[in-house]
Short mmCIF file of C-alpha atoms and ligand atoms in Angstrom, two decimals:
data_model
loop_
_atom_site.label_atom_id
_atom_site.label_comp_id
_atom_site.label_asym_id
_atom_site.label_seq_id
_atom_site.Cartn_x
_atom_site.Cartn_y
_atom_site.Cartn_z
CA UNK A 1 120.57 77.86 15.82
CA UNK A 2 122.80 80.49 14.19
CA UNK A 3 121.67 83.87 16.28
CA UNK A 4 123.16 87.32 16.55
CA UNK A 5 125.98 86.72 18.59
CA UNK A 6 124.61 88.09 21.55
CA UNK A 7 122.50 85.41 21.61
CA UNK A 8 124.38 83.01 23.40
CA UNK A 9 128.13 82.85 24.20
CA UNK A 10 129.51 80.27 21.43
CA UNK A 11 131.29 77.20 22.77
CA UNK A 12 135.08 77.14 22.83
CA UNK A 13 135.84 78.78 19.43
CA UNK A 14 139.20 79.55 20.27
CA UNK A 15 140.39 76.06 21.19
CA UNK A 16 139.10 74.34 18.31
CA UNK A 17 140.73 76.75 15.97
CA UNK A 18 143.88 76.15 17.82
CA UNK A 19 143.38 72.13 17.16
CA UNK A 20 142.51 72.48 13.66
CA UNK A 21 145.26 74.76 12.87
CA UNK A 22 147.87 72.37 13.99
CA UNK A 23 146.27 69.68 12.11
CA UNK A 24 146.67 71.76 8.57
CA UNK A 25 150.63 70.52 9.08
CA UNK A 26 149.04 67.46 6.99
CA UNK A 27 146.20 68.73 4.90
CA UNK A 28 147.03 67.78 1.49
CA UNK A 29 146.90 70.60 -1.58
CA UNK A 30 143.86 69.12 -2.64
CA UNK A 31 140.59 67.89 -1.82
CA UNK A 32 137.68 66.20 -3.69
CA UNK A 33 134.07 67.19 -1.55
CA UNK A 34 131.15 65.17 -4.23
CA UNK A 35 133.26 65.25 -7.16
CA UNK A 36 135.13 68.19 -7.25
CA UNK A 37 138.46 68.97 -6.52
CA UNK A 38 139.30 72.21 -4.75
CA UNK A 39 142.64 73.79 -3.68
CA UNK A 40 143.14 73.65 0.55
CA UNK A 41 144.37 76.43 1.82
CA UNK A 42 145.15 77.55 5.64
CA UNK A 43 141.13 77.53 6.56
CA UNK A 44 140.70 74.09 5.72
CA UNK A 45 139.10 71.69 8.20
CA UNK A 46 137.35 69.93 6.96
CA UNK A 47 137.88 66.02 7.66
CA UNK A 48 137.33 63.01 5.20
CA UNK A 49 134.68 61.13 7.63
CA UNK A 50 132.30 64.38 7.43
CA UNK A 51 132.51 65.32 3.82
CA UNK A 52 131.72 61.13 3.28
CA UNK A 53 128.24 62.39 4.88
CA UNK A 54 127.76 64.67 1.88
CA UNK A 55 126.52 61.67 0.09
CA UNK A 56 124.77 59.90 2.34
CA UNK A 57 121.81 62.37 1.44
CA UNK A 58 119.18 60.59 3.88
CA UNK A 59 116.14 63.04 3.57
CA UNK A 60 115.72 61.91 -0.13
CA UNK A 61 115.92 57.92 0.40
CA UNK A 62 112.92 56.70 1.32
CA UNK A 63 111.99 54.87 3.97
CA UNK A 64 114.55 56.77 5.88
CA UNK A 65 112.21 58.64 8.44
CA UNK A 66 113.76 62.20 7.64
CA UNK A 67 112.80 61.90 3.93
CA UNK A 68 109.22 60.93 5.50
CA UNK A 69 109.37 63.65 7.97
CA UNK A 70 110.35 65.81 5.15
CA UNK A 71 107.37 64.79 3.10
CA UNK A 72 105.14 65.01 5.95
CA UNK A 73 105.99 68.65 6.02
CA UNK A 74 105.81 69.45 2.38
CA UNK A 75 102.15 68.20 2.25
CA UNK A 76 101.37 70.67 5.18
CA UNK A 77 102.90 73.69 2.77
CA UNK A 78 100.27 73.05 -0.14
CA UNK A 79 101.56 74.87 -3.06
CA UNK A 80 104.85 75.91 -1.76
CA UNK A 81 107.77 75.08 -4.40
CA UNK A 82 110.15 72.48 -2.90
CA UNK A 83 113.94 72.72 -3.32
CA UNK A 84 115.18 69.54 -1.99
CA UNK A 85 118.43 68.60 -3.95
CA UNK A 86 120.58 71.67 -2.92
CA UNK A 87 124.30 71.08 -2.72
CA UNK A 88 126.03 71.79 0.55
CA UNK A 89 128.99 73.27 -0.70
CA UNK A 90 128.58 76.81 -0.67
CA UNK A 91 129.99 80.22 -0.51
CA UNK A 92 130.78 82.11 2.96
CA UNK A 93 129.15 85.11 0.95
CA UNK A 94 125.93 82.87 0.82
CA UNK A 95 126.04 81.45 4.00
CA UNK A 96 126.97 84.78 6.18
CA UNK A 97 126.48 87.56 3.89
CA UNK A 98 123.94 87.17 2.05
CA UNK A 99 122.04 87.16 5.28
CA UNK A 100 123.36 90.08 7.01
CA UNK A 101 125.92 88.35 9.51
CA UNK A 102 127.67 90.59 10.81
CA UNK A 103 131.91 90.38 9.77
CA UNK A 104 132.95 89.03 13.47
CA UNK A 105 129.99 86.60 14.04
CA UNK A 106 131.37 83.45 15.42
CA UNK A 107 129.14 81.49 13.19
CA UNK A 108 131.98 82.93 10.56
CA UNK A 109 135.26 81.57 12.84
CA UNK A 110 136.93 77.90 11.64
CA UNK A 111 135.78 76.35 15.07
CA UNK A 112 132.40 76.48 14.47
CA UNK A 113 132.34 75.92 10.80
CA UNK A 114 133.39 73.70 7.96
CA UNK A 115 136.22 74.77 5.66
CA UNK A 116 136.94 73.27 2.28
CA UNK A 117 139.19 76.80 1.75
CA UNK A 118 138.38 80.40 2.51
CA UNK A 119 135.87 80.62 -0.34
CA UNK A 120 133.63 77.48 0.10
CA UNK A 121 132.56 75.69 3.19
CA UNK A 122 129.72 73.85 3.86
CA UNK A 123 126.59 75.62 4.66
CA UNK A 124 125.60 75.52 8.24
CA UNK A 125 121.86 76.07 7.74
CA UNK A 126 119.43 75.72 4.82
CA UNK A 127 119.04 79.93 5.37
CA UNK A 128 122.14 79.66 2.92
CA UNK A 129 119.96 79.34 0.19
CA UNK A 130 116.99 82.04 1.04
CA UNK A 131 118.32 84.65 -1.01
CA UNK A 132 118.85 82.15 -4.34
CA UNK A 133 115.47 80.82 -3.91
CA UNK A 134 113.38 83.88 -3.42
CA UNK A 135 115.04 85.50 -6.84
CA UNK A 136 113.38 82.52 -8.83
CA UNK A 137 109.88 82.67 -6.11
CA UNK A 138 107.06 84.89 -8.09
CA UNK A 139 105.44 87.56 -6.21
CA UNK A 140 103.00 85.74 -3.52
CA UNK A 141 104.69 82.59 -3.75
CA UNK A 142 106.04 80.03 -0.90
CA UNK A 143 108.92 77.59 -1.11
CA UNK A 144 110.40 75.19 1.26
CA UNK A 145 113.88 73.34 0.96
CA UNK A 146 115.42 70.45 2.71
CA UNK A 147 119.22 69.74 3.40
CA UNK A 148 122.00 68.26 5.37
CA UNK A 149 124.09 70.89 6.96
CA UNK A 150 127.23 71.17 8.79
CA UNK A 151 128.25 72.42 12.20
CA UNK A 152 131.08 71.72 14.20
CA UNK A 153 129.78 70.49 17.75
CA UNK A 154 130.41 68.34 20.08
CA UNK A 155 128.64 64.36 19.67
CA UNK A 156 126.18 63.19 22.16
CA UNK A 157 122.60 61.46 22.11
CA UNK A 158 121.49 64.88 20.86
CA UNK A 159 124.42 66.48 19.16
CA UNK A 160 126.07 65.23 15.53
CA UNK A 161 127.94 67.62 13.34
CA UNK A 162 125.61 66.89 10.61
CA UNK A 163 122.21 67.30 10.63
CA UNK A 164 118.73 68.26 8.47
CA UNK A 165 117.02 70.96 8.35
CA UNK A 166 113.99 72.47 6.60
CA UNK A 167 113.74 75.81 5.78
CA UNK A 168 110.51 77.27 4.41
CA UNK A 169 108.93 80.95 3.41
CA UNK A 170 105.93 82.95 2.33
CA UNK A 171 105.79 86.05 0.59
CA UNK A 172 102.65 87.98 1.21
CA UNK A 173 101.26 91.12 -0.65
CA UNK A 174 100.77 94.24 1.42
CA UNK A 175 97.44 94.71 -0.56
CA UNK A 176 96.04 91.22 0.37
CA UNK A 177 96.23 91.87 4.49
CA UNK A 178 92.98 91.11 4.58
CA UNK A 179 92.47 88.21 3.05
CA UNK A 180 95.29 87.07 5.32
CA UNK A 181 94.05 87.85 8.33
CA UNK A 182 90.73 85.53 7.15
CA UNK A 183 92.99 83.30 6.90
CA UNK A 184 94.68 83.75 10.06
CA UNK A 185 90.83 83.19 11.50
CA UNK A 186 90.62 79.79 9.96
CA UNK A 187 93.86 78.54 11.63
CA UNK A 188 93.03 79.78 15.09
CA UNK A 189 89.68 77.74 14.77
CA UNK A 190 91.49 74.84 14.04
CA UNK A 191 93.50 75.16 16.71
CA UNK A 192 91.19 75.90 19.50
CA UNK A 193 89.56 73.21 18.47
CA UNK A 194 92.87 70.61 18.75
CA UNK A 195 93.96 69.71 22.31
CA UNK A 196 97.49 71.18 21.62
CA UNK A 197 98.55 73.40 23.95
CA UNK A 198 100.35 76.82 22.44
CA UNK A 199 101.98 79.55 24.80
CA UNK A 200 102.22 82.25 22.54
CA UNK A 201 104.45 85.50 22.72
CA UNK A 202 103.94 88.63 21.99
CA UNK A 203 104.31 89.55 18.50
CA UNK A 204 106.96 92.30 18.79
CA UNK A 205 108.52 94.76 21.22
CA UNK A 206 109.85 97.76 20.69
CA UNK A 207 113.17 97.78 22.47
CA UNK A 208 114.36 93.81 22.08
CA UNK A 209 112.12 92.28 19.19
CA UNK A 210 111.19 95.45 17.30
CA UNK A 211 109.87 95.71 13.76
CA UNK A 212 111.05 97.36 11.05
CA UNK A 213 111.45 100.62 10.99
CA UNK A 214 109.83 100.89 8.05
CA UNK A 215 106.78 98.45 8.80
CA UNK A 216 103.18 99.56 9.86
CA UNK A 217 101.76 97.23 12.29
CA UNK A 218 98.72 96.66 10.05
CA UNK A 219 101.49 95.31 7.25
CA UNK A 220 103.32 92.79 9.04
CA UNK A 221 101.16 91.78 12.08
CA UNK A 222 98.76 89.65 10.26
CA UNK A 223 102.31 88.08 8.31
CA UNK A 224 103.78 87.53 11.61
CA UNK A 225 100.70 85.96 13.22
CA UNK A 226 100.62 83.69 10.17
CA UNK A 227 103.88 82.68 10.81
CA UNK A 228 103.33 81.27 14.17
CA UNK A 229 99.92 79.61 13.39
CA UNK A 230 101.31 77.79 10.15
CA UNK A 231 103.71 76.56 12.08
CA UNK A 232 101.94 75.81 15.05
CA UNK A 233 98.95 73.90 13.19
CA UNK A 234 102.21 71.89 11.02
CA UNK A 235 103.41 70.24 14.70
CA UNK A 236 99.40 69.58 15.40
CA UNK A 237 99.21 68.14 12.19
CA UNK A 238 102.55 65.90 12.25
CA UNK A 239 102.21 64.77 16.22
CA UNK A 240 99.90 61.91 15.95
CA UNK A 241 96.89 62.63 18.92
CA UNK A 242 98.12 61.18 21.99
CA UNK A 243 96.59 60.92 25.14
CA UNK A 244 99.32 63.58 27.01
CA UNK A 245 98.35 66.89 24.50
CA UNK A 246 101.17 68.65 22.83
CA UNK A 247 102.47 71.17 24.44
CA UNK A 248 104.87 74.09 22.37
CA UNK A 249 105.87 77.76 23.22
CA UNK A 250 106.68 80.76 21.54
CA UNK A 251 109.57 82.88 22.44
CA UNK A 252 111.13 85.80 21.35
CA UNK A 253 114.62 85.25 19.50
CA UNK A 254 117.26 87.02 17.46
CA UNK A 255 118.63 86.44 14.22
CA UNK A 256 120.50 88.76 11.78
CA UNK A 257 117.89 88.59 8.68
CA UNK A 258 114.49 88.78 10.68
CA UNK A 259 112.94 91.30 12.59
CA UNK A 260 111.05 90.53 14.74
CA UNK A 261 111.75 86.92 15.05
CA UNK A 262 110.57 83.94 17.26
CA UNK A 263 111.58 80.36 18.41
CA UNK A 264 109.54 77.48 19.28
CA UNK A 265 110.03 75.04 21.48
CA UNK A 266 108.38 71.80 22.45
CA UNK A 267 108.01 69.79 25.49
CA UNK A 268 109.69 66.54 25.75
CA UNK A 269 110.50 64.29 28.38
CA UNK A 270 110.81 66.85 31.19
CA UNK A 271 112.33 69.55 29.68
CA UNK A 272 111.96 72.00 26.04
CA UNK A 273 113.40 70.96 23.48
CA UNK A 274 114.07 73.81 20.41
CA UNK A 275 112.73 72.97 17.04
CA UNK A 276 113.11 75.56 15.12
CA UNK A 277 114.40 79.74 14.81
CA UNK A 278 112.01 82.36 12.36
CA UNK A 279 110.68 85.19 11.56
CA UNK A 280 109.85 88.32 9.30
CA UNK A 281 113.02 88.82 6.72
CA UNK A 282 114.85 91.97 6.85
CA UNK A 283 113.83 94.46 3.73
CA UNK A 284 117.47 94.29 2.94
CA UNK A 285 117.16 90.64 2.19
CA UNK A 286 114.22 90.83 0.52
CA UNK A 287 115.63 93.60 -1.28
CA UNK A 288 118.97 91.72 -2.12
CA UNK A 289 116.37 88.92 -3.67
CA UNK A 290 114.75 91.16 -6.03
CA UNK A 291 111.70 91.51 -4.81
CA UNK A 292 110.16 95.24 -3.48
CA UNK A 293 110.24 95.45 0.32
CA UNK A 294 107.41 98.27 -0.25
CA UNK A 295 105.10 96.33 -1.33
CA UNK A 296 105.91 92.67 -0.02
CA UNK A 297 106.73 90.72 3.29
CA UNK A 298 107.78 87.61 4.03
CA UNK A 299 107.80 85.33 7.03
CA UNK A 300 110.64 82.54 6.89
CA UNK A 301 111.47 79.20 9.49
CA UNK A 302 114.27 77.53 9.75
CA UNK A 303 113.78 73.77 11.47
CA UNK A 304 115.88 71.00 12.67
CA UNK A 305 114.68 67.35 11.16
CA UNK A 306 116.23 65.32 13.73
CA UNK A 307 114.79 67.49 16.55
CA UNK A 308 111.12 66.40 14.94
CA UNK A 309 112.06 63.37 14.71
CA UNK A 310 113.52 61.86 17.22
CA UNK A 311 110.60 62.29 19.56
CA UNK A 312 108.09 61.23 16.76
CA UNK A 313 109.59 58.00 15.65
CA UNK A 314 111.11 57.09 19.32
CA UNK A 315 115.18 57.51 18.50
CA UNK A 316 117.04 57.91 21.05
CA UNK A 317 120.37 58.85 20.04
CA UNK A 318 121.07 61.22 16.73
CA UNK A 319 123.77 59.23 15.23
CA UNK A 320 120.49 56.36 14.53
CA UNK A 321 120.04 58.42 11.82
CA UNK A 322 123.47 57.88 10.09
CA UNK A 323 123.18 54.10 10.48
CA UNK A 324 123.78 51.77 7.80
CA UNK A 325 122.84 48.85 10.07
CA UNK A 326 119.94 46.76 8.18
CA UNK A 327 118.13 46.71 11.71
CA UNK A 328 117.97 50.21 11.92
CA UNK A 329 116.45 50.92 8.05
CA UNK A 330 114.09 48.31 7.77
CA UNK A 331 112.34 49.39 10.90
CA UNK A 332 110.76 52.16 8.74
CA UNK A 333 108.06 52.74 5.84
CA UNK A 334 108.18 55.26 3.41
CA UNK A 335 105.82 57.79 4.98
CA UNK A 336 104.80 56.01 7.75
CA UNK A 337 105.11 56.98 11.42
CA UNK A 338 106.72 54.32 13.70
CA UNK A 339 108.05 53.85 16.64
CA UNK A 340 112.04 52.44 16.62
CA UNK A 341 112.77 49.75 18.44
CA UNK A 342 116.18 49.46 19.74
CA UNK A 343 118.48 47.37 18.95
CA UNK A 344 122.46 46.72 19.61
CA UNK A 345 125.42 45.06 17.66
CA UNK A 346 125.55 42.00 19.07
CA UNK A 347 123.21 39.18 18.89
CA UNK A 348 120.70 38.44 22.09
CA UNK A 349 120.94 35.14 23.74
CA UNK A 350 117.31 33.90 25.61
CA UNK A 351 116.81 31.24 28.32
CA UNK A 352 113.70 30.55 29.86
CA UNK A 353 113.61 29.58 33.87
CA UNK A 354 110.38 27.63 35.32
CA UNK A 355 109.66 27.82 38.80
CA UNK A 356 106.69 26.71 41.58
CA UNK A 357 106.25 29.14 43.66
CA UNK A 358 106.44 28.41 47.37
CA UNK A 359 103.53 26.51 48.97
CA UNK A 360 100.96 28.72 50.31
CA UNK A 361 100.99 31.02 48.12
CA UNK A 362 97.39 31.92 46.58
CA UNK A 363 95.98 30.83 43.34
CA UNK A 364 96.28 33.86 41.42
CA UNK A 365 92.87 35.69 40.83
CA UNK A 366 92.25 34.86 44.78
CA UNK A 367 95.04 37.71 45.69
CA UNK A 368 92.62 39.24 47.34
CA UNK A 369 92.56 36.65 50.19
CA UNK A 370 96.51 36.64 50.56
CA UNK A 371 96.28 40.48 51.01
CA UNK A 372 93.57 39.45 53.72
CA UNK A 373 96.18 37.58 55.43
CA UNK A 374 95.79 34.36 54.19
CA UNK A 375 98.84 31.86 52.21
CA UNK A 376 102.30 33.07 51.80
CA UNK A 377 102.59 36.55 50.18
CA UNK A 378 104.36 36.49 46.92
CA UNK A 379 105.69 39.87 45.08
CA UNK A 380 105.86 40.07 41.06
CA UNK A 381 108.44 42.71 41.45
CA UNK A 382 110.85 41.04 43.43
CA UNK A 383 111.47 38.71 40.68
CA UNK A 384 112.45 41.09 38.39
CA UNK A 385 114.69 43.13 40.76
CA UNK A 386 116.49 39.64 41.44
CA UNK A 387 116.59 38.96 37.77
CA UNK A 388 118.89 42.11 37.18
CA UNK A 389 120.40 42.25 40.25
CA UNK A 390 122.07 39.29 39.03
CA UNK A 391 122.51 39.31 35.87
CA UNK A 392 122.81 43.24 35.57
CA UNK A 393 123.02 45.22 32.10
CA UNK A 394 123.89 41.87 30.00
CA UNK A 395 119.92 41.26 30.89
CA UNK A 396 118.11 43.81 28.04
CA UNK A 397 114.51 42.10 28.42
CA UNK A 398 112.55 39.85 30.89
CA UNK A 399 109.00 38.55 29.88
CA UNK A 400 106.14 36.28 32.05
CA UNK A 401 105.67 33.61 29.41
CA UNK A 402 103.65 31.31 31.47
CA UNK A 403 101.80 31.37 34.69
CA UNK A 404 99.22 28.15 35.88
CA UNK A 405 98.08 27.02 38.92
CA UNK A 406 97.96 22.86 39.54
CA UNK A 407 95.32 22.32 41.22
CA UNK A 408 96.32 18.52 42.04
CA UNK A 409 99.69 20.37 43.96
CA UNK A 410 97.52 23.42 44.81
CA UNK A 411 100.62 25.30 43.75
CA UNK A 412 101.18 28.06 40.68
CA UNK A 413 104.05 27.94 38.77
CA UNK A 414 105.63 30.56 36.31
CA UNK A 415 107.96 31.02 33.69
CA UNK A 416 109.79 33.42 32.52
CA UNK A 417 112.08 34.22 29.22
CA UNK A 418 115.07 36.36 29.85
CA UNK A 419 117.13 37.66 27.18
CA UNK A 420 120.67 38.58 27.38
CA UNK A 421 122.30 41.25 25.15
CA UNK A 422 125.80 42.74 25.77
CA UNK A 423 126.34 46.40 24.24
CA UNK A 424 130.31 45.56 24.09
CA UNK A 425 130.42 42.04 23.07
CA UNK A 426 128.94 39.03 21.86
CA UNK A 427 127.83 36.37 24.76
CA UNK A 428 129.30 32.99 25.00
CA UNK A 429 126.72 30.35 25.68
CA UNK A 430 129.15 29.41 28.91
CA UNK A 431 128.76 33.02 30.15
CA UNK A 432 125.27 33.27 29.91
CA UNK A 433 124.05 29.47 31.07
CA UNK A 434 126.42 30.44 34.39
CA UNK A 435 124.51 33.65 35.08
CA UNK A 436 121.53 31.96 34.33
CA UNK A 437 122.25 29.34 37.10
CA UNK A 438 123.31 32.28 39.27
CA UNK A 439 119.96 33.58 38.95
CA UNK A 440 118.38 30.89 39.75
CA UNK A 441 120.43 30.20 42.61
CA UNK A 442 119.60 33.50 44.04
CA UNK A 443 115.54 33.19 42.97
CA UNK A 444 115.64 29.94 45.04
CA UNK A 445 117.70 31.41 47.72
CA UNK A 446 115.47 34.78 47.95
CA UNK A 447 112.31 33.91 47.50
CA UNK A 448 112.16 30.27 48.09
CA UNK A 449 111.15 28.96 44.97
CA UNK A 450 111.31 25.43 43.49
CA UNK A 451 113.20 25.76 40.01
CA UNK A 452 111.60 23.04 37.68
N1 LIG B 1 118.93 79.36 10.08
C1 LIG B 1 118.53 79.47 11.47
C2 LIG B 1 119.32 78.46 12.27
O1 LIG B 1 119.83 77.51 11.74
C3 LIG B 1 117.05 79.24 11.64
C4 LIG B 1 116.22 80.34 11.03
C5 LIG B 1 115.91 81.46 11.78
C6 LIG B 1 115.76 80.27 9.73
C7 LIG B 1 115.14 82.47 11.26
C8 LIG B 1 114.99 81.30 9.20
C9 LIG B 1 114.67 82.38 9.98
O2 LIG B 1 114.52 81.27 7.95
O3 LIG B 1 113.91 83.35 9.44
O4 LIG B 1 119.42 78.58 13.43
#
């Protein structure tokens, strides 16, 4: 999230601008970002393998799940105006100024951002384009808009340098507080009556979230409160009821347009994961957007796509999204939520292995008697420990695909498919019939089976 620099410290600026200003030795005069050609100068950075992502533009190409997140959200917004076709080459004026960023942010420095030249970059949020959109927004009006946009970070399951975001605002009347706060009534019904669970915050304070000086608490509270339920009842809406409830927070944040302003967070896996920065714009940008900051507020958000969606469609690794890999795409529907099922490059090899188990051990359905002492105890989970014990990560999957007892032998026998993927390579029928064999050396060794 782009914050007021005190904020948080901002990742090794100063080396990467080092790296990229050795690199300009072979930047050519010229480069062509979508179409155009623009002169380099010494801020470029920008490489050819990111600006090929400019037209990848996967939150418009259905069924890509960020264009179906991105619906998802739009239908939440009723009568909002949707700006969705945006291009990402913009102004630092736009992207920093515009907004209030102060001249030394770090946001601003070359290690952090993408150059084209010292007058266009690409934009880092979707907050680039509040100040456009809210000239052509009539009084009372709400708009959201959808990008890609462009940070320079480090790449992990989590991180990419490009990513989606939605950004989304309301302007409200001072005159119509109350009709607003009736509104703000409705939503809080709704919610108590969900099983999310919200920790809220407060909604200002004076000293490190203050409002604006010239704001009376009956003006802006009821905006700011809307603010937190319209988002809040958007993540009940899009999270599909699950049996663990949905659990988000509300916490205080900074940002150099919005005062007060808030971050939410949700909680996934075991820890919080952010999904998105907002809050109530500055009167300076509203003024700068030609509208009257006496007589109208507005409440803006700025999301992440990929943050939404990686929990809600089950990807576990960002860089998914920027697959061209048939087995990643057809997974989806237009509009539809599923879950993704992995997959790697290479193709999976199966071989099933039949055993009896040793004698003794207890028609199944009787366990009850071996666990009274009688027969020869026998332990599922053994098997499978053996299984990749041996045959370690090539083994991806292992499935029970038969299990019958013979009553003329008095003896069960199962079966089992096993399939064998490598992440690296592809799998030479040699390679895997060998640690097939070694497995079922080791099952007969272990646990005394009979292979059949
Ligand atoms: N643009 C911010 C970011 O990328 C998020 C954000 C914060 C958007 C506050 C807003 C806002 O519209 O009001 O981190």
């Amino acid at each position: 999230m782009l914050k007021v620099a005190r904020a948080r410290p901002w990742r090794a600026a100063c080396t990467q601008s080092l790296r990229t200003h050795k690199r300009h030795v072979h930047t050519p005069r010229t480069i062509t970002v979508l179409g155009e050609t623009y002169p380099t100068d010494d801020y470029t950075n920008l490489p050819p393998t990111i600006a090929a992502l400019l037209e990848r533009r996967l939150h418009v190409t259905p069924p890509h799940p960020l264009n179906t997140i991105r619906k998802l959200i739009a239908s939440h917004f009723e009568g909002f105006k949707s700006y969705d076709n945006l291009p990402a080459v913009v102004t630092p004026e736009l992207n920093f100024d515009s907004l209030g960023f102060p001249p030394d942010h770090p946001g601003r420095a070359r290690g952090q951002s993408y150059y084209i030249n010292r007058g266009v970059m690409l934009r880092t949020h979707t907050s680039a384009h509040e100040v456009d959109i809210y000239r052509e927004t009539p009084r009372s009006g709400g708009w959201l808009c959808t990008a890609d946009v462009y940070r320079r970070d480090e790449i992990d399951r989590s991180h990419y340098p490009a990513f989606h975001q939605t950004e989304g605002a309301r302007l409200v009347n001072v005159a119509d507080m109350d009709k607003l706060k009736a509104e703000n009534e409705e939503l809080r019904r709704g919610l108590s009556a969900s099983r999310i669970i919200m920790e809220d915050c407060p909604d200002f304070d004076a000293i490190t979230n203050p409002l604006q000086a010239s704001h009376l608490p009956e003006t802006v509270l009821p905006v700011a409160q809307n603010l937190r339920l319209r988002i809040t009842t958007l993540f009940m809406s899009i999270f599909p009821p699950s049996t663990t409830p949905l659990h988000v927070r509300w916490t205080p944040d900074l940002f150099p347009w919005t005062s007060p302003s808030y971050q939410l967070e949700v909680r996934y896996r075991d820890g919080w994961l952010e999904l998105l920065g907002c809050g109530i714009v500055l009167d300076d940008t509203i003024a700068r957007s030609s509208h009257d900051p006496a007589s109208e507020r507005s409440w803006a958000f700025g999301m992440g796509l990929e943050r939404i969606a990686m929990p809600l469609f089950g990807v576990p690794d960002i860089r998914l999204f920027w697959s061209r890999d048939e087995r990643f795409w057809k997974q989806f529907r237009d509009g539809e939520l599923r879950t993704f099922q992995e997959f790697s490059k290479y193709p999976p090899s199966e071989r099933d292995v039949a055993f009896w188990l040793p004698v003794g051990v207890a028609k199944p359905h009787a366990a009850s008697h071996a666990a009274g002492g009688e027969g020869v105890g026998w332990e599922e989970n053994d098997l499978w420990d053996i299984i990749r014990e041996v045959g370690g990560d090539l083994v991806e999957d292992v499935k029970l695909i038969d299990d019958f007892w013979h009553e003329a032998k008095g003896r069960r026998s199962l079966a089992v498919r096993i399939t064998f993927r490598s992440m690296e390579r592809s799998l030479e029928r040699p390679e895997v019939n060998e640690v097939t064999d070694a497995i079922k050396a080791k099952l007969t060794e272990r646990l005394a089976v009979e292979i059949r």
